[in-house]
Tab-separated table of C-alpha atoms in Angstrom:
chain	number	residue	atom	x	y	z
A	1	MET	CA	-6.208	26.976	29.624
A	2	THR	CA	-5.208	23.599	28.226
A	3	PRO	CA	-5.509	20.903	30.937
A	4	ALA	CA	-2.243	19.213	31.902
A	5	ILE	CA	-1.683	15.656	30.732
A	6	ASP	CA	0.367	13.240	32.824
A	7	ALA	CA	2.898	12.637	30.068
A	8	HIS	CA	6.517	13.748	29.842
A	9	VAL	CA	8.512	13.721	26.614
A	10	ARG	CA	12.292	14.057	26.703
A	11	LEU	CA	13.734	14.954	23.299
A	12	ASP	CA	17.415	14.294	22.692
A	13	THR	CA	19.836	13.652	19.869
A	14	HIS	CA	20.097	10.082	18.632
A	15	PRO	CA	22.949	8.010	20.136
A	16	THR	CA	24.367	6.898	16.751
A	17	HIS	CA	22.692	8.801	13.903
A	18	PRO	CA	24.103	12.336	13.375
A	19	SER	CA	20.801	14.139	12.777
A	20	ALA	CA	18.054	11.835	14.081
A	21	VAL	CA	16.161	12.620	17.275
A	22	GLN	CA	14.885	10.303	19.987
A	23	ALA	CA	11.932	10.797	22.308
A	24	VAL	CA	11.631	9.038	25.664
A	25	LEU	CA	8.101	8.994	27.092
A	26	THR	CA	7.075	8.668	30.736
A	27	GLY	CA	3.894	9.231	32.730
A	28	SER	CA	0.564	7.444	33.135
A	29	GLN	CA	-0.780	9.107	29.956
A	30	ALA	CA	2.337	8.544	27.854
A	31	PRO	CA	0.255	6.784	25.141
A	32	VAL	CA	-1.327	10.169	24.335
A	33	ALA	CA	2.087	11.575	23.477
A	34	LEU	CA	3.046	8.395	21.658
A	35	MET	CA	0.052	8.600	19.322
A	36	ALA	CA	0.714	12.279	18.643
A	37	LEU	CA	4.324	11.585	17.681
A	38	GLN	CA	3.424	8.568	15.567
A	39	ALA	CA	0.982	10.752	13.653
A	40	ALA	CA	3.933	13.051	12.912
A	41	ASP	CA	5.886	10.059	11.445
A	42	TRP	CA	7.972	9.235	14.497
A	43	SER	CA	8.765	5.511	14.653
A	44	THR	CA	8.473	3.321	17.738
A	45	ALA	CA	11.944	1.902	18.434
A	46	ALA	CA	11.396	0.370	21.891
A	47	THR	CA	8.884	0.582	24.721
A	48	ASN	CA	8.111	4.312	25.168
A	49	VAL	CA	11.029	5.250	22.901
A	50	LEU	CA	10.410	6.828	19.494
A	51	VAL	CA	12.806	7.972	16.793
A	52	LEU	CA	12.506	10.622	14.118
A	53	ALA	CA	14.866	9.681	11.290
A	54	ARG	CA	14.403	11.484	7.984
A	55	ILE	CA	16.211	11.507	4.645
A	56	ASP	CA	16.522	15.308	4.592
A	57	HIS	CA	18.489	15.649	7.894
A	58	GLU	CA	15.920	18.171	9.143
A	59	GLU	CA	15.016	16.154	12.232
A	60	PRO	CA	15.952	18.896	14.773
A	61	TYR	CA	13.641	21.374	13.026
A	62	TRP	CA	10.708	18.939	12.979
A	63	ALA	CA	11.442	17.846	16.549
A	64	ALA	CA	11.050	21.484	17.638
A	65	ASP	CA	7.816	21.648	15.653
A	66	ALA	CA	6.554	18.499	17.390
A	67	ALA	CA	7.485	19.965	20.783
A	68	LYS	CA	5.313	23.013	20.114
A	69	HIS	CA	2.315	20.854	19.284
A	70	LEU	CA	2.811	18.588	22.307
A	71	ILE	CA	3.066	21.553	24.658
A	72	ALA	CA	-0.093	22.997	23.125
A	73	GLU	CA	-1.852	19.738	24.022
A	74	GLY	CA	-0.793	20.020	27.653
A	75	ILE	CA	2.134	17.571	27.500
A	76	THR	CA	5.382	18.387	29.265
A	77	VAL	CA	8.359	18.477	26.890
A	78	GLU	CA	12.039	18.593	27.790
A	79	ILE	CA	14.629	19.389	25.114
A	80	THR	CA	18.211	18.526	26.027
A	81	PRO	CA	20.895	21.212	25.557
A	82	ARG	CA	22.636	19.311	22.740
A	83	LEU	CA	19.392	18.937	20.803
A	84	GLN	CA	18.569	22.607	21.376
A	85	GLU	CA	21.986	23.445	19.941
A	86	ALA	CA	21.151	21.390	16.833
A	87	ILE	CA	17.778	23.138	16.558
A	88	ASP	CA	19.407	26.562	16.721
A	89	GLU	CA	22.189	25.694	14.275
A	90	GLU	CA	22.160	27.567	10.979
A	91	TRP	CA	23.372	25.343	8.161
A	92	THR	CA	22.975	24.947	4.409
A	93	TRP	CA	23.457	22.131	1.944
A	94	ALA	CA	26.844	22.150	0.227
A	95	ASN	CA	26.587	22.545	-3.566
A	96	TYR	CA	22.818	22.727	-3.407
A	97	PRO	CA	21.528	22.512	-7.027
A	98	MET	CA	18.923	25.253	-6.504
A	99	PRO	CA	20.992	28.095	-4.974
A	100	TRP	CA	18.205	30.623	-5.498
A	101	CYS	CA	16.053	28.957	-2.825
A	102	THR	CA	15.829	30.447	0.639
A	103	ARG	CA	16.382	28.255	3.693
A	104	SER	CA	12.643	27.837	4.188
A	105	GLU	CA	12.171	27.012	0.507
A	106	ILE	CA	14.947	24.401	0.691
A	107	ARG	CA	13.202	22.871	3.681
A	108	GLU	CA	9.925	22.824	1.741
A	109	VAL	CA	11.566	21.004	-1.195
A	110	SER	CA	13.123	18.536	1.226
A	111	ASN	CA	9.807	17.935	2.955
A	112	HIS	CA	8.149	17.131	-0.356
A	113	ALA	CA	10.939	14.604	-0.993
A	114	GLN	CA	10.389	13.181	2.481
A	115	LYS	CA	6.685	12.704	1.738
A	116	ILE	CA	7.531	10.818	-1.470
A	117	HIS	CA	9.939	8.630	0.508
A	118	GLU	CA	7.256	7.892	3.105
A	119	ASP	CA	4.653	7.114	0.427
A	120	ILE	CA	6.999	4.541	-1.109
A	121	ARG	CA	7.951	3.137	2.297
A	122	ASP	CA	4.328	2.835	3.433
A	123	GLY	CA	3.124	1.220	0.206
A	124	GLN	CA	1.055	4.143	-1.026
A	125	LEU	CA	3.325	4.734	-4.044
A	126	LEU	CA	4.214	1.612	-6.046
A	127	ILE	CA	7.441	1.960	-8.019
A	128	HIS	CA	7.281	0.082	-11.320
A	129	ALA	CA	10.818	0.705	-12.595
A	130	HIS	CA	13.918	2.834	-12.108
A	131	ALA	CA	16.956	3.927	-14.084
A	132	HIS	CA	20.027	6.151	-13.901
A	133	ASP	CA	19.918	9.050	-16.346
A	134	GLY	CA	23.663	9.734	-16.164
A	135	HIS	CA	23.326	12.173	-13.275
A	136	THR	CA	20.837	10.780	-10.791
A	137	THR	CA	18.187	8.139	-10.228
A	138	VAL	CA	14.833	8.410	-11.977
A	139	ALA	CA	11.786	6.229	-11.433
A	140	VAL	CA	8.178	5.722	-12.459
A	141	GLY	CA	5.375	4.708	-10.104
A	142	THR	CA	1.680	4.900	-9.323
A	143	TYR	CA	-0.194	6.076	-6.235
A	144	LEU	CA	-2.473	3.242	-5.116
A	145	HIS	CA	-5.288	5.269	-3.587
A	146	PRO	CA	-8.456	5.632	-5.692
A	147	GLY	CA	-7.823	7.926	-8.634
A	148	GLY	CA	-4.101	7.901	-7.927
A	149	LYS	CA	-1.870	9.368	-10.602
A	150	SER	CA	1.215	7.768	-12.076
A	151	VAL	CA	4.332	9.864	-11.566
A	152	TYR	CA	7.813	10.303	-12.991
A	153	LEU	CA	10.303	10.839	-10.154
A	154	HIS	CA	13.650	12.578	-10.522
A	155	GLY	CA	16.453	12.642	-7.976
A	156	GLU	CA	17.401	10.903	-4.742
A	157	ASP	CA	16.882	11.523	-1.032
A	158	HIS	CA	16.119	15.197	-0.212
A	159	LEU	CA	16.204	16.164	-3.923
A	160	ARG	CA	13.647	13.647	-5.204
A	161	GLN	CA	10.664	15.331	-6.771
A	162	VAL	CA	7.728	14.651	-9.077
A	163	ALA	CA	8.856	15.775	-12.519
A	164	ASP	CA	5.768	14.677	-14.466
A	165	THR	CA	2.390	12.984	-13.994
A	166	PHE	CA	0.395	10.548	-16.122
A	167	ASP	CA	-3.190	9.328	-16.181
A	168	SER	CA	-2.324	5.620	-16.180
A	169	PRO	CA	0.555	3.249	-15.349
A	170	GLY	CA	0.689	2.093	-18.973
A	171	GLU	CA	1.152	5.640	-20.253
A	172	ALA	CA	3.802	6.327	-17.618
A	173	LEU	CA	5.761	3.137	-18.339
A	174	LEU	CA	5.731	3.729	-22.094
A	175	ALA	CA	7.127	7.235	-21.623
A	176	PHE	CA	9.717	5.995	-19.125
A	177	GLU	CA	10.836	3.149	-21.383
A	178	LYS	CA	11.133	5.536	-24.333
A	179	ALA	CA	13.450	7.786	-22.330
A	180	HIS	CA	15.437	5.164	-20.390
A	181	ALA	CA	15.104	1.823	-22.185
A	182	ALA	CA	18.813	0.958	-21.978
A	183	GLU	CA	19.097	1.629	-18.244
A	184	MET	CA	15.586	0.619	-17.151
A	185	ARG	CA	15.370	-1.876	-14.292
A	186	PRO	CA	12.258	-3.379	-12.607
A	187	GLY	CA	11.056	-2.178	-9.227
A	188	PRO	CA	12.482	0.522	-6.973
A	189	ALA	CA	16.140	1.488	-6.963
A	190	PRO	CA	18.419	0.081	-4.245
A	191	LEU	CA	18.287	2.017	-0.996
A	192	THR	CA	20.656	4.961	-0.756
A	193	ASP	CA	23.143	5.327	2.093
A	194	THR	CA	20.871	7.973	3.601
A	195	GLU	CA	17.815	5.683	3.472
A	196	ARG	CA	19.748	2.814	5.029
A	197	ALA	CA	21.036	5.085	7.798
A	198	ALA	CA	17.475	6.174	8.596
A	199	ILE	CA	16.368	2.534	8.836
A	200	GLU	CA	19.300	1.720	11.134
A	201	ALA	CA	18.497	4.713	13.331
A	202	ARG	CA	14.980	3.392	13.870
A	203	SER	CA	16.177	-0.117	14.737
A	204	VAL	CA	19.224	0.534	16.937
A	205	PHE	CA	17.175	0.559	20.151
A	206	ASP	CA	15.934	-2.960	19.449
A	207	VAL	CA	19.537	-4.087	19.793
A	208	THR	CA	20.591	-1.952	22.741
A	209	THR	CA	17.537	-2.773	24.846
A	210	ALA	CA	17.307	-6.484	24.057
A	211	LYS	CA	17.867	-8.870	26.919
A	212	PRO	CA	20.663	-11.378	26.446
A	213	GLU	CA	19.435	-14.822	25.482
A	214	PRO	CA	20.144	-17.706	27.831
A	215	SER	CA	22.884	-20.076	26.753
A	216	ARG	CA	21.716	-22.812	24.413
A	217	PRO	CA	22.989	-26.362	24.028
A	218	GLU	CA	25.169	-27.295	21.094
A	219	PRO	CA	23.182	-28.139	17.941
A	220	GLU	CA	22.822	-31.767	16.895
A	221	THR	CA	23.557	-33.241	13.480
A	222	VAL	CA	20.455	-34.630	11.722
A	223	PRO	CA	19.353	-35.646	8.219
A	224	VAL	CA	19.013	-32.491	6.192
A	225	TYR	CA	15.207	-32.684	6.061
A	226	LEU	CA	15.092	-32.444	9.881
A	227	ALA	CA	17.461	-29.452	10.057
A	228	ASP	CA	16.459	-26.030	11.352
A	229	ALA	CA	15.269	-23.436	8.868
A	230	GLY	CA	18.180	-21.131	9.679
A	231	ASP	CA	18.336	-17.541	8.476
A	232	HIS	CA	16.698	-17.394	5.045
A	233	ASP	CA	17.401	-13.682	4.620
A	234	ALA	CA	21.117	-14.160	5.289
A	235	LEU	CA	21.115	-17.055	2.835
A	236	LEU	CA	19.676	-14.846	0.096
A	237	ASP	CA	22.072	-11.998	0.901
A	238	THR	CA	25.063	-14.350	0.620
A	239	PHE	CA	23.759	-15.696	-2.674
A	240	LEU	CA	23.349	-12.203	-4.126
A	241	ASP	CA	26.763	-11.084	-2.858
A	242	THR	CA	28.454	-13.965	-4.678
A	243	HIS	CA	26.408	-13.948	-7.874
A	244	GLY	CA	26.536	-10.619	-9.638
A	245	GLU	CA	24.425	-11.941	-12.492
A	246	PHE	CA	21.395	-11.660	-10.186
A	247	GLU	CA	20.076	-8.186	-9.393
A	248	LYS	CA	18.336	-7.508	-6.099
A	249	TRP	CA	15.397	-5.188	-5.685
A	250	ARG	CA	12.780	-4.649	-3.012
A	251	THR	CA	9.053	-4.156	-3.431
A	252	TRP	CA	7.288	-1.036	-2.272
A	253	SER	CA	6.438	-2.570	1.101
A	254	ASP	CA	9.941	-3.928	1.922
A	255	ASP	CA	8.175	-7.198	2.759
A	256	THR	CA	9.496	-8.878	-0.365
A	257	THR	CA	12.856	-9.091	-2.127
A	258	HIS	CA	13.252	-10.136	-5.747
A	259	ALA	CA	16.430	-11.523	-7.297
A	260	ILE	CA	16.289	-11.381	-11.079
A	261	HIS	CA	18.839	-12.939	-13.409
A	262	GLU	CA	20.435	-10.590	-15.913
A	263	SER	CA	18.661	-12.502	-18.702
A	264	GLN	CA	15.306	-11.549	-17.088
A	265	THR	CA	14.183	-15.182	-17.550
A	266	LEU	CA	14.718	-16.478	-14.007
A	267	ARG	CA	13.202	-14.739	-10.997
A	268	ILE	CA	13.431	-15.521	-7.302
A	269	GLU	CA	10.941	-13.992	-4.871
A	270	ARG	CA	11.622	-14.014	-1.128
A	271	VAL	CA	8.761	-12.960	1.173
A	272	HIS	CA	10.179	-11.914	4.537
A	273	GLU	CA	8.658	-12.615	7.964
A	274	THR	CA	6.621	-15.518	6.601
A	275	PRO	CA	4.967	-18.054	8.948
A	276	ALA	CA	6.615	-21.483	8.870
A	277	HIS	CA	3.842	-23.175	6.872
A	278	GLU	CA	3.276	-20.422	4.299
A	279	THR	CA	5.104	-19.778	1.040
A	280	ALA	CA	8.308	-17.835	1.624
A	281	TRP	CA	10.096	-18.473	-1.695
A	282	THR	CA	8.894	-18.609	-5.283
A	283	VAL	CA	11.185	-19.432	-8.202
A	284	ALA	CA	9.873	-18.939	-11.724
A	285	ALA	CA	11.510	-19.484	-15.127
A	286	TYR	CA	10.428	-17.928	-18.410
A	287	GLU	CA	11.320	-18.598	-22.026
A	288	THR	CA	11.630	-14.841	-22.634
A	289	PRO	CA	11.366	-11.833	-20.267
A	290	VAL	CA	7.742	-11.252	-21.352
A	291	SER	CA	6.487	-14.809	-21.868
A	292	ASP	CA	4.375	-16.970	-19.557
A	293	ARG	CA	6.051	-19.113	-16.921
A	294	MET	CA	7.714	-22.313	-18.098
A	295	TRP	CA	7.869	-23.696	-14.583
A	296	ALA	CA	7.607	-22.544	-10.976
A	297	LEU	CA	8.664	-23.811	-7.556
A	298	THR	CA	7.686	-22.683	-4.050
A	299	ALA	CA	9.142	-23.301	-0.582
A	300	THR	CA	7.618	-22.623	2.827
A	301	GLY	CA	9.156	-20.598	5.637
A	302	ALA	CA	10.396	-23.616	7.629
A	303	THR	CA	12.340	-25.185	4.747
A	304	PRO	CA	15.825	-26.112	6.052
A	305	ALA	CA	18.572	-23.725	4.968
A	306	PRO	CA	20.785	-26.458	3.420
A	307	VAL	CA	17.916	-27.526	1.142
A	308	LEU	CA	17.365	-23.942	-0.007
A	309	GLN	CA	21.107	-23.521	-0.438
A	310	LYS	CA	21.217	-26.504	-2.794
A	311	LEU	CA	18.321	-24.990	-4.732
A	312	LEU	CA	20.092	-21.630	-5.095
A	313	ILE	CA	23.349	-23.296	-6.115
A	314	HIS	CA	21.539	-25.185	-8.858
A	315	LEU	CA	19.898	-21.981	-10.083
A	316	ALA	CA	23.267	-20.220	-10.168
A	317	ASP	CA	24.707	-23.061	-12.249
A	318	GLY	CA	21.948	-22.348	-14.750
A	319	ASP	CA	21.295	-26.006	-15.580
A	320	GLY	CA	17.913	-26.802	-17.086
A	321	TRP	CA	16.170	-23.417	-17.208
A	322	ASP	CA	15.037	-23.872	-20.799
A	323	THR	CA	12.902	-26.967	-20.187
A	324	VAL	CA	10.970	-28.036	-23.269
A	325	ILE	CA	7.462	-27.313	-22.038
A	326	SER	CA	5.808	-29.025	-25.006
A	327	ALA	CA	7.191	-32.416	-23.973
A	328	PRO	CA	4.941	-34.518	-21.703
A	329	VAL	CA	6.142	-35.501	-18.243
A	330	ASP	CA	7.029	-39.144	-18.794
A	331	GLU	CA	8.397	-42.057	-16.771
A	332	LYS	CA	11.963	-41.260	-17.820
A	333	MET	CA	11.763	-37.767	-16.312
A	334	VAL	CA	10.226	-39.063	-13.076
A	335	THR	CA	12.911	-41.727	-12.768
A	336	ALA	CA	15.698	-39.191	-13.360
A	337	ALA	CA	14.266	-36.857	-10.709
A	338	THR	CA	13.964	-39.547	-8.026
A	339	GLN	CA	16.853	-41.925	-8.770
A	340	PRO	CA	18.888	-40.707	-5.736
A	341	LEU	CA	15.982	-41.643	-3.462
A	342	SER	CA	15.653	-45.116	-4.956
A	343	ASP	CA	19.404	-45.643	-4.664
A	344	ALA	CA	19.271	-44.633	-0.987
A	345	GLY	CA	16.517	-47.152	-0.206
A	346	TRP	CA	13.583	-44.772	0.202
A	347	LYS	CA	10.253	-46.641	0.238
A	348	HIS	CA	8.393	-46.477	-3.092
A	349	THR	CA	4.581	-46.674	-3.052
A	350	VAL	CA	1.726	-45.970	-5.482
A	351	ASP	CA	-1.613	-44.674	-4.198
A	352	GLY	CA	-3.953	-43.897	-7.088
A	353	ARG	CA	-2.720	-40.774	-8.791
A	354	TRP	CA	0.123	-40.297	-6.295
A	355	ILE	CA	3.535	-41.919	-6.409
A	356	ARG	CA	5.593	-41.453	-3.243
A	357	TRP	CA	9.131	-42.011	-2.051
A	358	THR	CA	9.367	-41.987	1.769
A	359	SER	CA	12.528	-41.813	3.897
A	360	PRO	CA	13.448	-44.912	5.955
A	361	ASP	CA	12.463	-43.099	9.169
A	362	GLY	CA	9.156	-41.958	7.672
A	363	ASP	CA	9.880	-38.300	8.459
A	364	ALA	CA	10.189	-36.996	4.890
A	365	GLY	CA	9.067	-37.794	1.381
A	366	VAL	CA	8.690	-36.832	-2.245
A	367	GLN	CA	5.336	-37.122	-4.015
A	368	PHE	CA	4.548	-37.080	-7.735
A	369	ASP	CA	0.969	-36.296	-8.817
A	370	ALA	CA	0.326	-38.101	-12.118
A	371	PHE	CA	-3.013	-36.322	-12.618
A	372	ALA	CA	-1.447	-32.859	-12.288
A	373	ALA	CA	1.346	-33.895	-14.659
A	374	GLN	CA	-1.196	-34.719	-17.357
A	375	HIS	CA	-2.759	-31.256	-17.004
A	376	ALA	CA	0.468	-29.320	-17.310
A	377	SER	CA	-1.176	-26.238	-18.807
A	378	GLN	CA	-2.941	-25.625	-15.488
A	379	ASN	CA	0.410	-25.320	-13.645
A	380	LEU	CA	-0.767	-27.514	-10.772
A	381	ALA	CA	1.628	-28.599	-8.027
A	382	THR	CA	2.941	-31.824	-9.566
A	383	TRP	CA	5.829	-32.436	-7.177
A	384	THR	CA	5.706	-32.079	-3.396
A	385	ILE	CA	8.789	-32.467	-1.214
A	386	TRP	CA	8.017	-32.478	2.482
A	387	ALA	CA	9.072	-33.320	6.001
A	388	GLY	CA	6.657	-34.078	8.815
A	389	PRO	CA	3.608	-36.340	9.255
A	390	GLY	CA	2.751	-36.266	5.544
A	391	PRO	CA	2.337	-34.106	2.428
A	392	ASP	CA	-1.012	-32.838	3.742
A	393	ARG	CA	0.414	-31.845	7.158
A	394	PRO	CA	4.042	-30.946	6.486
A	395	THR	CA	6.520	-29.279	8.791
A	396	TRP	CA	7.908	-27.732	5.631
A	397	ALA	CA	7.216	-28.294	1.951
A	398	ILE	CA	8.482	-27.522	-1.523
A	399	THR	CA	6.099	-27.729	-4.480
A	400	ALA	CA	7.020	-27.711	-8.163
A	401	SER	CA	5.017	-27.417	-11.374
A	402	PRO	CA	4.968	-30.094	-14.112
A	403	HIS	CA	7.870	-28.818	-16.204
A	404	SER	CA	10.275	-28.145	-13.342
A	405	PRO	CA	13.672	-29.418	-14.536
A	406	SER	CA	14.334	-33.042	-13.608
A	407	SER	CA	17.984	-32.084	-12.975
A	408	LEU	CA	16.872	-29.619	-10.302
A	409	LEU	CA	14.568	-32.168	-8.687
A	410	ALA	CA	17.359	-34.769	-8.812
A	411	ASP	CA	19.696	-32.356	-7.003
A	412	LEU	CA	17.094	-31.848	-4.291
A	413	SER	CA	16.531	-35.621	-4.072
A	414	GLU	CA	20.280	-36.152	-3.702
A	415	THR	CA	20.354	-33.606	-0.895
A	416	LEU	CA	17.449	-35.240	0.930
A	417	ALA	CA	18.947	-38.705	0.599
A	418	HIS	CA	22.518	-38.001	1.658
A	419	GLU	CA	23.107	-34.553	3.164
A	420	THR	CA	23.006	-33.630	6.835
A	421	GLY	CA	22.253	-30.409	8.649
A	422	THR	CA	22.056	-29.125	12.200
A	423	ARG	CA	19.162	-28.599	14.561
A	424	GLN	CA	19.067	-27.009	17.970
A	425	ALA	CA	18.978	-29.862	20.460
A	426	GLN	CA	15.781	-30.144	22.505
A	427	PRO	CA	14.590	-32.636	25.125
A	428	GLY	CA	12.934	-35.699	23.645
A	429	ARG	CA	14.952	-35.723	20.444
A	430	GLU	CA	17.529	-38.342	21.387
A	431	HIS	CA	16.290	-40.796	18.753
A	432	ARG	CA	17.036	-38.217	16.062
A	433	THR	CA	20.636	-38.021	17.229
A	434	ARG	CA	21.000	-41.811	16.990
A	435	LEU	CA	19.463	-41.748	13.524
A	436	ALA	CA	21.911	-39.088	12.384
A	437	ALA	CA	24.831	-41.101	13.757
A	438	SER	CA	23.796	-44.135	11.712
A	439	ALA	CA	23.186	-42.214	8.496
A	440	PRO	CA	25.769	-42.488	5.688
A	441	ALA	CA	28.563	-39.986	6.131
A	442	ALA	CA	28.224	-37.001	3.808
A	443	PRO	CA	29.573	-33.461	3.907
A	444	ALA	CA	27.152	-30.748	4.898
A	445	VAL	CA	26.159	-28.281	2.203
A	446	THR	CA	28.451	-25.268	2.332
A	447	ALA	CA	28.147	-21.741	1.050
A	448	GLY	CA	30.842	-22.057	-1.583
A	449	ARG	CA	30.316	-20.084	-4.788
A	450	PRO	CA	29.297	-22.236	-7.738
A	451	ALA	CA	30.118	-21.437	-11.334
A	452	SER	CA	27.976	-18.709	-12.889
A	453	ARG	CA	25.639	-19.431	-15.775
A	454	SER	CA	27.448	-19.082	-19.083
A	455	ARG	CA	25.768	-17.140	-21.817
């Protein structure tokens, strides 16, 4: 006889998702049940609360299957009447494209599609490109485990299946491009409504169980380089919503979002959940979609939102992408990039290879590395924009390669010299408030839509 385990699992329908199932765990040995459910692809949504949210809407069936295994391990399982009703329900897919399949065969096809979805979600299957074949979404990808095959995927959600396999990514991409060149797009396809609903089902408990935050004081107005980082993800979403010439796609891990201009010559990479001092944004420009980089720029996770907003607005205007990379970085270019700082009275110093412009309060600066500029082919960080104690210990920083457009750098310099932002007030920051009050009046950067790049 299987020994009893002090763990109780209550299975119920999800409060918002029509087919998902939730499990609430109690008992001193609840972690035993938690690990068993996680192994069956249940997701932890809150403390001792797990959710099963699938793309094939077969959650009640698999919840019943999980209950059988838990009971066999000596864990007490309770199934609510409404979930039991969903488990017992007999239903079929409307207009199912394979009408010859039995109910169990349909479930088997759906489960294979679910496994593909999980492999992509968990980073085991890297999607190189996708397209629409006139009827559904198709994609090409490679399994990353040793000896992993490249696969051609056909269909969406519960109908996605492996339609062909290849021995190498190169062979797979050539075949995919031959069949779908006109519609081919980089990376995975946008999430379907079903995939988004499954994600929301797994996250809803984070919202419903969160404790309300204590009231916070009103934010203070400060020079833009002292402003809070804000919500970088929301900033990117707003940019993409208002600029249809940029296409959004996610990487296999969902940790990174790419925004690619329709010309394929300007690419923005946003790495989510990045520590404040690490690179969260990378912008790269190319002469052609398949050429080497002309220039690149990076920004760390604590970069103030208004500064990033100015950067995105400049990119949307399309000014200066096609920098002449054969031209040396000369004094004229440096002067054009930093003129707003000189006009605003920023302190200008020369220290060996480094030329710096420092804000009057000493809290921010721009640095030009003459040595890196003379070795442009190595793509060294030639420009550093920072706030904090110095360029070597910044609170946040932006770096740019030698051929970064002087017009872009001038826009950022103008923002640093004259724009303001907001920062959550904290004790000991009174001198910042006085500084902001004495700064020249200038409108804060807003989220207005700039003109699109003409072609």
